[in-house]
Amino acid sequence: MTITPTELQAVATLAARRAGDHVMANRHRRSDVNSILRTDVKHKLDVEAQETATAVILSAFPDHAILGEETSEQPLAESDYVWIVDPIDGTINFFHGLPWWCCSVAVRYKGQAVAGSVFIPEMLQMYEATSESPAYCNGEVIRVTTTDRLELSMLATGADKWDLGEHSFRFMRKISEMAQRPRILGAAAVDMCMVAAGKLDGYFESGIYVWDMAAASLIVERAGGTCEILKAYPKHRISFLATNGALHAACRAELLPMLQVNA
Ligand code: IPD
């Protein structure tokens, strides 16, 4: 690899920041959507923020590939470097005015995560990591918790946007039984950054997308945690677990059998 992780990180951070700044400058347009679905919102600012991040990435690395939430159906350019962009993770929170949303940019080299940045504009927090660095929040090194008792843990989960029925409720019930307190906060990458920063002990969701976790999973791992795709589905959809490491085996043992019966 001729480009260093630090160089890639700088571009990831700039792309996430510019995307977030664009959304913040247009917060008055939070109802400006292309369509409203039963469990999702197609937001114009999602598209614009992805264009903003893409312009930053391609001006630095014109021949790199970009997988973005808003353009995930398009073929990828041929490159060893693949950037993965979620322009607004937590779109529904943003749409309703909740500040729990972020802009996420990651880059993989030959399939391995090398750098990732998650910018949470309304909290003024920038989370970053490379494959060779610790994880940082606003330049300060962060670490996961040392909680090793599931019944004393705080675990976040999410409502799978494609299946809000019994499938989702079974997992929510299970997380509630496992943790001291469960949380559903509505932005996977923000939740994972909280795991990295030692504010949550773990995060699980039965159906997210690679762009929801690409940057934040590297940040969790470099903060000492453990991340795992428990199950993969077509079109970049996955069941995903991120923990402080100490709780990983226990969480996995509870959740994986449920996924095996939920084909
Ligand atoms: C969503 C958020 C949410 C999770 C959904 C994701 P988006 O991402 O991360 O927390 O529950 O599964 O799709 O659509 O706002 O980028």
Tab-separated table of C-alpha atoms in Angstrom, residues 55-157:
chain	number	residue	atom	x	y	z
A	55	ALA	CA	-16.276	15.238	-3.951
A	56	VAL	CA	-13.730	15.378	-1.086
A	57	ILE	CA	-12.672	11.754	-1.601
A	58	LEU	CA	-12.405	11.925	-5.387
A	59	SER	CA	-10.493	15.199	-5.364
A	60	ALA	CA	-7.815	13.435	-3.269
A	61	PHE	CA	-8.052	9.980	-4.875
A	62	PRO	CA	-9.796	10.186	-8.266
A	63	ASP	CA	-9.437	6.487	-9.097
A	64	HIS	CA	-10.718	5.049	-5.801
A	65	ALA	CA	-14.074	3.271	-5.549
A	66	ILE	CA	-16.929	4.641	-3.435
A	67	LEU	CA	-19.761	2.596	-1.976
A	68	GLY	CA	-22.345	5.027	-0.660
A	69	GLU	CA	-25.703	4.392	0.944
A	70	GLU	CA	-27.378	6.555	-1.668
A	71	THR	CA	-25.680	4.918	-4.674
A	72	SER	CA	-25.291	1.344	-3.441
A	73	GLU	CA	-26.970	-0.142	-6.505
A	74	GLN	CA	-24.384	1.354	-8.880
A	75	PRO	CA	-21.348	-0.690	-9.959
A	76	LEU	CA	-18.125	0.043	-8.063
A	77	ALA	CA	-15.022	1.375	-9.815
A	78	GLU	CA	-12.136	-1.132	-10.037
A	79	SER	CA	-9.775	-0.253	-7.191
A	80	ASP	CA	-8.015	-1.833	-4.217
A	81	TYR	CA	-9.336	1.119	-2.204
A	82	VAL	CA	-13.044	1.195	-1.442
A	83	TRP	CA	-14.501	4.113	0.485
A	84	ILE	CA	-17.749	3.454	2.317
A	85	VAL	CA	-19.964	6.439	3.022
A	86	ASP	CA	-23.095	6.801	5.114
A	87	PRO	CA	-23.907	10.477	4.596
A	88	ILE	CA	-26.501	10.609	7.394
A	89	ASP	CA	-26.701	7.614	9.704
A	90	GLY	CA	-29.799	8.147	11.799
A	91	THR	CA	-31.780	9.855	9.052
A	92	ILE	CA	-35.087	9.408	10.866
A	93	ASN	CA	-33.648	10.991	14.016
A	94	PHE	CA	-32.447	13.928	11.925
A	95	PHE	CA	-35.838	14.213	10.203
A	96	HIS	CA	-37.555	14.435	13.599
A	97	GLY	CA	-34.984	16.860	15.005
A	98	LEU	CA	-33.200	14.460	17.364
A	99	PRO	CA	-29.460	15.225	17.480
A	100	TRP	CA	-28.397	11.530	17.490
A	101	TRP	CA	-27.142	11.224	13.893
A	102	CYS	CA	-23.780	11.298	12.182
A	103	CYS	CA	-21.788	11.235	8.961
A	104	SER	CA	-19.625	8.161	8.522
A	105	VAL	CA	-16.705	7.639	6.121
A	106	ALA	CA	-14.454	4.573	6.013
A	107	VAL	CA	-11.847	3.259	3.616
A	108	ARG	CA	-10.833	-0.336	3.046
A	109	TYR	CA	-7.702	-1.516	1.258
A	110	LYS	CA	-8.035	-4.969	-0.317
A	111	GLY	CA	-11.033	-5.587	1.941
A	112	GLN	CA	-9.393	-4.532	5.215
A	113	ALA	CA	-10.531	-1.442	7.105
A	114	VAL	CA	-7.685	1.085	7.151
A	115	ALA	CA	-9.280	4.328	8.333
A	116	GLY	CA	-12.632	5.522	9.585
A	117	SER	CA	-14.212	8.760	10.748
A	118	VAL	CA	-17.591	9.380	12.327
A	119	PHE	CA	-18.663	12.996	12.765
A	120	ILE	CA	-21.569	13.755	15.115
A	121	PRO	CA	-22.258	17.384	14.245
A	122	GLU	CA	-24.811	18.244	16.922
A	123	MET	CA	-22.533	16.871	19.648
A	124	LEU	CA	-19.439	18.456	18.080
A	125	GLN	CA	-17.687	15.098	18.220
A	126	MET	CA	-15.313	13.595	15.663
A	127	TYR	CA	-14.424	9.933	16.207
A	128	GLU	CA	-11.448	8.589	14.264
A	129	ALA	CA	-9.178	5.574	13.977
A	130	THR	CA	-6.752	3.977	11.591
A	131	SER	CA	-5.635	0.355	11.490
A	132	GLU	CA	-2.398	1.496	13.131
A	133	SER	CA	-3.636	4.027	15.697
A	134	PRO	CA	-5.698	4.129	18.857
A	135	ALA	CA	-9.274	5.403	18.550
A	136	TYR	CA	-9.864	9.074	19.236
A	137	CYS	CA	-12.736	11.395	20.038
A	138	ASN	CA	-11.807	14.994	19.302
A	139	GLY	CA	-8.141	14.055	19.530
A	140	GLU	CA	-8.413	12.276	22.919
A	141	VAL	CA	-7.716	8.544	23.087
A	142	ILE	CA	-10.868	6.545	23.933
A	143	ARG	CA	-11.302	3.035	25.377
A	144	VAL	CA	-14.166	0.606	25.753
A	145	THR	CA	-15.557	-0.281	29.182
A	146	THR	CA	-14.285	-3.188	31.264
A	147	THR	CA	-17.793	-4.404	32.176
A	148	ASP	CA	-17.754	-8.189	32.151
A	149	ARG	CA	-21.165	-8.989	33.635
A	150	LEU	CA	-23.944	-8.985	31.084
A	151	GLU	CA	-26.595	-8.337	33.722
A	152	LEU	CA	-24.819	-5.085	34.637
A	153	SER	CA	-24.321	-3.921	31.054
A	154	MET	CA	-25.972	-1.235	28.989
A	155	LEU	CA	-26.633	-2.546	25.483
A	156	ALA	CA	-28.006	-0.641	22.519
A	157	THR	CA	-30.002	-2.186	19.729
